[in-house]
mmCIF file of C-alpha atoms in Angstrom:
data_model
loop_
_atom_site.group_PDB
_atom_site.id
_atom_site.type_symbol
_atom_site.label_atom_id
_atom_site.label_comp_id
_atom_site.label_asym_id
_atom_site.label_seq_id
_atom_site.Cartn_x
_atom_site.Cartn_y
_atom_site.Cartn_z
ATOM 1 C CA GLY A 1 80.343 186.190 95.055
ATOM 2 C CA GLU A 2 82.083 182.900 94.405
ATOM 3 C CA ASP A 3 78.796 180.993 94.515
ATOM 4 C CA GLY A 4 77.353 183.258 91.809
ATOM 5 C CA PHE A 5 80.358 182.663 89.530
ATOM 6 C CA ALA A 6 80.118 178.910 90.154
ATOM 7 C CA ASP A 7 76.412 178.899 89.267
ATOM 8 C CA LEU A 8 77.089 180.919 86.117
ATOM 9 C CA ALA A 9 79.850 178.506 85.062
ATOM 10 C CA VAL A 10 77.550 175.514 85.583
ATOM 11 C CA GLU A 11 74.781 177.203 83.605
ATOM 12 C CA GLN A 12 77.130 178.034 80.739
ATOM 13 C CA GLU A 13 78.417 174.463 80.715
ATOM 14 C CA MET A 14 74.842 173.173 80.655
ATOM 15 C CA HIS A 15 73.949 175.420 77.707
ATOM 16 C CA GLY A 16 77.061 174.139 75.912
ATOM 17 C CA TYR A 17 75.849 170.551 76.357
ATOM 18 C CA PHE A 18 72.384 171.543 75.153
ATOM 19 C CA ARG A 19 73.791 173.075 71.992
ATOM 20 C CA LYS A 20 75.938 170.007 71.273
ATOM 21 C CA ALA A 21 72.938 167.740 71.879
ATOM 22 C CA ALA A 22 70.809 169.860 69.532
ATOM 23 C CA VAL A 23 73.402 169.581 66.737
ATOM 24 C CA ASN A 24 73.600 165.804 67.126
ATOM 25 C CA LEU A 25 69.833 165.344 67.323
ATOM 26 C CA LYS A 26 69.335 167.487 64.227
ATOM 27 C CA GLU A 27 71.716 165.258 62.248
ATOM 28 C CA ILE A 28 70.089 162.039 63.481
ATOM 29 C CA ILE A 29 66.548 162.972 62.484
ATOM 30 C CA LYS A 30 67.604 163.906 58.950
ATOM 31 C CA ILE A 31 67.904 160.174 58.263
ATOM 32 C CA PRO A 32 64.523 158.635 57.251
ATOM 33 C CA GLY A 33 63.230 156.460 60.091
ATOM 34 C CA VAL A 34 61.192 156.418 63.275
ATOM 35 C CA TRP A 35 62.942 158.813 65.664
ATOM 36 C CA ASP A 36 60.168 159.626 68.127
ATOM 37 C CA VAL A 37 62.337 159.955 71.240
ATOM 38 C CA PHE A 38 64.987 162.022 69.450
ATOM 39 C CA VAL A 39 62.426 164.304 67.789
ATOM 40 C CA LYS A 40 60.688 164.967 71.107
ATOM 41 C CA CYS A 41 64.019 165.771 72.790
ATOM 42 C CA TYR A 42 65.088 168.080 69.968
ATOM 43 C CA VAL A 43 61.752 169.919 69.948
ATOM 44 C CA ASP A 44 61.924 170.297 73.747
ATOM 45 C CA LEU A 45 65.366 171.886 73.408
ATOM 46 C CA LEU A 46 64.187 174.238 70.670
ATOM 47 C CA GLU A 47 61.158 175.287 72.700
ATOM 48 C CA PHE A 48 63.333 175.794 75.773
ATOM 49 C CA TYR A 49 65.405 178.313 73.791
ATOM 50 C CA GLY A 50 62.280 179.894 72.278
ATOM 51 C CA ASP A 51 62.958 178.723 68.719
ATOM 52 C CA HIS A 52 59.344 177.828 67.924
ATOM 53 C CA ASN A 53 59.712 178.289 64.161
ATOM 54 C CA GLU A 54 62.493 175.712 63.980
ATOM 55 C CA ALA A 55 60.487 173.346 66.199
ATOM 56 C CA HIS A 56 57.523 173.724 63.847
ATOM 57 C CA GLN A 57 59.711 172.971 60.810
ATOM 58 C CA VAL A 58 61.172 169.877 62.476
ATOM 59 C CA LEU A 59 57.735 168.477 63.304
ATOM 60 C CA ASN A 60 56.378 169.300 59.836
ATOM 61 C CA GLU A 61 59.299 167.516 58.216
ATOM 62 C CA TYR A 62 58.891 164.496 60.489
ATOM 63 C CA ALA A 63 55.168 164.254 59.762
ATOM 64 C CA TYR A 64 55.001 165.062 56.042
ATOM 65 C CA ASN A 65 58.310 163.974 54.492
ATOM 66 C CA SER A 66 57.354 161.080 52.181
ATOM 67 C CA LYS A 67 60.784 159.489 52.718
ATOM 68 C CA PHE A 68 59.880 158.760 56.337
ATOM 69 C CA PRO A 69 57.693 155.751 57.190
ATOM 70 C CA ALA A 70 54.037 156.390 58.083
ATOM 71 C CA ASN A 71 54.090 157.188 61.779
ATOM 72 C CA PRO A 72 50.963 158.207 63.741
ATOM 73 C CA ASN A 73 53.078 159.691 66.546
ATOM 74 C CA ALA A 74 54.544 162.243 64.138
ATOM 75 C CA HIS A 75 51.069 163.683 63.565
ATOM 76 C CA VAL A 76 50.196 163.492 67.264
ATOM 77 C CA TYR A 77 53.325 165.515 68.155
ATOM 78 C CA LEU A 78 52.559 168.054 65.428
ATOM 79 C CA TYR A 79 48.920 168.395 66.523
ATOM 80 C CA HIS A 80 49.826 168.993 70.188
ATOM 81 C CA PHE A 81 52.492 171.526 69.187
ATOM 82 C CA LEU A 82 50.107 173.425 66.894
ATOM 83 C CA LYS A 83 47.398 173.436 69.561
ATOM 84 C CA LYS A 84 49.851 174.752 72.165
ATOM 85 C CA GLN A 85 50.939 177.501 69.772
ATOM 86 C CA GLY A 86 47.333 178.523 69.120
ATOM 87 C CA GLU A 87 47.454 177.703 65.413
ATOM 88 C CA SER A 88 44.370 177.802 63.189
ATOM 89 C CA LYS A 89 41.725 175.075 63.193
ATOM 90 C CA LYS A 90 42.579 174.422 59.561
ATOM 91 C CA SER A 91 46.116 173.392 60.588
ATOM 92 C CA LEU A 92 44.823 171.249 63.456
ATOM 93 C CA ILE A 93 42.304 169.509 61.189
ATOM 94 C CA SER A 94 45.002 168.799 58.580
ATOM 95 C CA ALA A 95 47.200 167.118 61.186
ATOM 96 C CA LEU A 96 44.349 164.989 62.539
ATOM 97 C CA LYS A 97 43.054 164.065 59.063
ATOM 98 C CA ILE A 98 46.234 162.141 58.322
ATOM 99 C CA LEU A 99 46.192 160.595 61.800
ATOM 100 C CA HIS A 100 42.640 159.422 61.091
ATOM 101 C CA ASP A 101 43.760 157.829 57.824
ATOM 102 C CA ILE A 102 46.538 155.934 59.632
ATOM 103 C CA VAL A 103 44.813 155.093 62.947
ATOM 104 C CA PRO A 104 41.032 155.676 62.829
ATOM 105 C CA SER A 105 40.730 154.375 66.401
ATOM 106 C CA HIS A 106 43.131 156.917 67.921
ATOM 107 C CA GLU A 107 41.828 158.690 71.043
ATOM 108 C CA LEU A 108 42.265 162.089 69.354
ATOM 109 C CA MET A 109 39.384 161.258 67.022
ATOM 110 C CA ILE A 110 37.054 162.782 69.627
ATOM 111 C CA ASP A 111 38.886 166.113 69.209
ATOM 112 C CA PHE A 112 38.815 165.674 65.436
ATOM 113 C CA ASN A 113 35.076 164.985 65.369
ATOM 114 C CA THR A 114 34.341 167.952 67.631
ATOM 115 C CA MET A 115 36.252 170.371 65.392
ATOM 116 C CA LEU A 116 34.636 169.024 62.234
ATOM 117 C CA GLN A 117 31.129 169.313 63.707
ATOM 118 C CA LYS A 118 31.715 173.001 64.449
ATOM 119 C CA SER A 119 32.698 173.697 60.848
ATOM 120 C CA LYS A 120 30.348 175.610 58.560
ATOM 121 C CA LYS A 121 31.436 173.461 55.622
ATOM 122 C CA ARG A 122 29.105 170.585 54.755
ATOM 123 C CA LYS A 123 31.945 168.254 53.682
ATOM 124 C CA LYS A 124 33.719 168.650 57.019
ATOM 125 C CA ARG A 125 30.565 167.921 58.998
ATOM 126 C CA GLN A 126 30.025 164.814 56.889
ATOM 127 C CA LEU A 127 33.635 163.782 57.527
ATOM 128 C CA GLY A 128 32.963 164.239 61.251
ATOM 129 C CA LEU A 129 30.158 161.670 61.060
ATOM 130 C CA GLU A 130 32.433 159.289 59.155
ATOM 131 C CA VAL A 131 35.198 159.736 61.749
ATOM 132 C CA ILE A 132 33.028 158.890 64.763
ATOM 133 C CA PHE A 133 31.363 155.927 63.058
ATOM 134 C CA ALA A 134 34.815 154.560 62.143
ATOM 135 C CA ALA A 135 36.110 154.957 65.705
ATOM 136 C CA LEU A 136 33.134 153.035 67.090
ATOM 137 C CA ASP A 137 33.940 150.115 64.794
ATOM 138 C CA TYR A 138 36.668 149.182 67.297
ATOM 139 C CA ALA A 139 36.059 147.158 70.457
ATOM 140 C CA GLY A 140 38.090 149.585 72.579
ATOM 141 C CA TRP A 141 35.505 152.280 71.891
ATOM 142 C CA LYS A 142 32.373 150.234 72.645
ATOM 143 C CA GLU A 143 31.774 151.903 76.004
ATOM 144 C CA ASN A 144 33.275 155.308 75.275
ATOM 145 C CA ALA A 145 30.521 157.642 76.475
ATOM 146 C CA LYS A 146 32.068 160.703 74.781
ATOM 147 C CA ALA A 147 32.136 158.972 71.400
ATOM 148 C CA TRP A 148 28.505 157.847 71.683
ATOM 149 C CA SER A 149 27.525 161.337 72.774
ATOM 150 C CA CYS A 150 29.213 162.793 69.667
ATOM 151 C CA LEU A 151 27.421 160.336 67.389
ATOM 152 C CA ALA A 152 24.062 160.742 69.151
ATOM 153 C CA ARG A 153 24.216 164.533 68.903
ATOM 154 C CA GLN A 154 24.951 164.505 65.181
ATOM 155 C CA VAL A 155 22.435 161.848 64.123
ATOM 156 C CA LYS A 156 19.752 163.551 66.230
ATOM 157 C CA GLN A 157 20.410 166.875 64.485
ATOM 158 C CA ILE A 158 20.248 165.219 61.069
ATOM 159 C CA VAL A 159 17.063 163.279 61.817
ATOM 160 C CA ILE A 160 15.207 166.260 63.316
ATOM 161 C CA SER A 161 16.167 168.525 60.407
ATOM 162 C CA GLU A 162 15.713 165.672 57.871
ATOM 163 C CA LYS A 163 18.712 167.094 56.025
ATOM 164 C CA HIS A 164 21.609 164.876 54.959
ATOM 165 C CA LEU A 165 19.887 161.601 55.883
ATOM 166 C CA ASP A 166 21.996 160.121 53.082
ATOM 167 C CA TRP A 167 25.101 160.688 55.265
ATOM 168 C CA ILE A 168 23.725 158.378 57.943
ATOM 169 C CA LYS A 169 22.480 155.878 55.369
ATOM 170 C CA GLN A 170 25.896 155.767 53.707
ATOM 171 C CA GLU A 171 27.648 154.957 56.997
ATOM 172 C CA TRP A 172 24.950 152.564 58.173
ATOM 173 C CA ASN A 173 24.809 150.451 54.983
ATOM 174 C CA SER A 174 28.235 148.927 55.625
ATOM 175 C CA ARG A 175 27.484 148.322 59.316
ATOM 176 C CA LYS A 176 23.844 147.236 59.503
ATOM 177 C CA ASP A 177 24.765 143.540 59.327
ATOM 178 C CA TRP A 178 27.114 143.532 62.330
ATOM 179 C CA TRP A 179 26.618 146.624 64.512
ATOM 180 C CA PRO A 180 23.303 145.382 65.986
ATOM 181 C CA ASP A 181 25.044 142.367 67.586
ATOM 182 C CA PHE A 182 28.267 144.263 68.250
ATOM 183 C CA HIS A 183 26.708 147.277 69.979
ATOM 184 C CA PHE A 184 22.959 146.898 70.445
ATOM 185 C CA SER A 185 22.211 143.499 71.955
ATOM 186 C CA ARG A 186 19.851 143.137 74.912
ATOM 187 C CA TYR A 187 22.770 141.815 76.991
ATOM 188 C CA LEU A 188 24.733 145.036 76.383
ATOM 189 C CA ALA A 189 21.660 147.132 77.077
ATOM 190 C CA LYS A 190 21.267 145.509 80.475
ATOM 191 C CA ARG A 191 24.975 145.824 81.323
ATOM 192 C CA ASN A 192 25.269 149.414 80.121
ATOM 193 C CA TRP A 193 22.170 150.408 82.072
ATOM 194 C CA GLN A 194 23.604 148.941 85.275
ATOM 195 C CA GLU A 195 27.084 150.423 84.833
ATOM 196 C CA ASN A 196 26.598 153.774 83.100
ATOM 197 C CA LYS A 197 23.144 155.246 82.515
ATOM 198 C CA SER A 198 24.527 158.206 80.545
ATOM 199 C CA LEU A 199 26.244 155.833 78.137
ATOM 200 C CA SER A 200 23.089 153.736 77.790
ATOM 201 C CA TYR A 201 21.065 156.869 76.990
ATOM 202 C CA GLU A 202 23.391 157.957 74.166
ATOM 203 C CA LYS A 203 23.572 154.430 72.729
ATOM 204 C CA ALA A 204 19.804 153.980 72.964
ATOM 205 C CA LEU A 205 19.258 157.208 71.019
ATOM 206 C CA VAL A 206 21.593 156.038 68.253
ATOM 207 C CA ALA A 207 20.087 152.530 68.279
ATOM 208 C CA GLY A 208 16.555 153.902 68.049
ATOM 209 C CA ILE A 209 17.443 156.156 65.126
ATOM 210 C CA LEU A 210 19.372 153.478 63.242
ATOM 211 C CA LEU A 211 17.162 150.474 63.971
ATOM 212 C CA GLY A 212 13.817 151.973 64.934
ATOM 213 C CA LYS A 213 11.661 151.756 68.060
ATOM 214 C CA ASP A 214 11.608 147.929 68.010
ATOM 215 C CA CYS A 215 15.389 147.648 68.504
ATOM 216 C CA LYS A 216 16.182 145.420 71.530
ATOM 217 C CA TYR A 217 18.687 147.875 72.979
ATOM 218 C CA PHE A 218 16.375 150.863 72.629
ATOM 219 C CA LYS A 219 13.337 149.024 74.023
ATOM 220 C CA TYR A 220 15.184 147.799 77.119
ATOM 221 C CA VAL A 221 16.893 151.092 77.991
ATOM 222 C CA SER A 222 13.897 153.331 77.295
ATOM 223 C CA HIS A 223 11.677 151.020 79.346
ATOM 224 C CA GLN A 224 14.101 151.053 82.285
ATOM 225 C CA GLY A 225 14.505 154.819 82.061
ATOM 226 C CA CYS A 226 10.749 155.442 82.025
ATOM 227 C CA LYS A 227 10.263 152.910 84.833
ATOM 228 C CA ALA A 228 12.810 154.842 86.913
ATOM 229 C CA GLN A 229 10.819 158.017 86.071
ATOM 230 C CA LEU A 230 13.796 159.720 84.461
ATOM 231 C CA LYS A 231 12.549 162.614 82.327
ATOM 232 C CA ARG A 232 15.491 162.351 79.934
ATOM 233 C CA PHE A 233 14.485 158.820 78.933
ATOM 234 C CA ARG A 234 10.831 159.765 78.393
ATOM 235 C CA MET A 235 12.038 162.435 75.973
ATOM 236 C CA LEU A 236 14.264 159.848 74.306
ATOM 237 C CA LYS A 237 11.271 157.603 73.657
ATOM 238 C CA LYS A 238 9.286 160.500 72.210
ATOM 239 C CA ILE A 239 12.105 161.516 69.862
ATOM 240 C CA VAL A 240 12.560 158.030 68.408
ATOM 241 C CA THR A 241 8.805 157.320 68.166
ATOM 242 C CA ARG A 242 8.124 160.673 66.507
ATOM 243 C CA HIS A 243 10.832 160.155 63.908
ATOM 244 C CA ASN A 244 10.250 156.452 63.232
ATOM 245 C CA PRO A 245 9.354 157.087 59.538
ATOM 246 C CA VAL A 246 12.786 158.677 59.178
ATOM 247 C CA ASN A 247 14.331 155.568 60.737
ATOM 248 C CA LEU A 248 12.671 153.470 58.052
ATOM 249 C CA ARG A 249 14.078 155.712 55.318
ATOM 250 C CA ILE A 250 17.585 155.375 56.750
ATOM 251 C CA CYS A 251 17.248 151.597 56.922
ATOM 252 C CA GLY A 252 16.054 151.577 53.328
#
């Protein structure tokens, strides 16, 4: 009927506008610069019409063309697109590696660390440790329970196996003068315990491994956990006490 023809005409007109917009956007983003909004719009249009290959090429060009300024968002857009398309972990890691180099405190570093830890390659697992240590250098990450959990899990594995202790030592050497006050003070131990016991557990494990059983943070949290008769914290104390000689080797 007439309504059907009217709807068809509107739809055709809309597609005409989309095509014109796509042509204009494509020309704009050829010029070196920061075109985040335009790139996102253009990729949305391409995906709407099912042209995923072109969308991939656009995002690759935006992220890797050396004529364009370094732009963390370009790698974020590419990573999310690749993940949505089910691309290989190798491609995802490549996108996040450059993001790490530009913004080591980006929230996607949790994803990056997780992928690297699952790798069978020793160099990638070592990079994973470097990534999470670097993220925790920033104040915005101080109380990020996921980040501390990632670090705690990896250092625990290394200490128990006594393989690759040099990885921890390498990261710790440049931080041992300021991390204790920055992360492991008694004041923070008390506050973390009151606000987030899971966070305090993960931090206490890392503190105990890096600084030994006499660390203020570890002593306070493990004492409070044992006092509250929490089995998890009794196990924490056993782990750190048992591996104290390893702690001394890490501290040099």
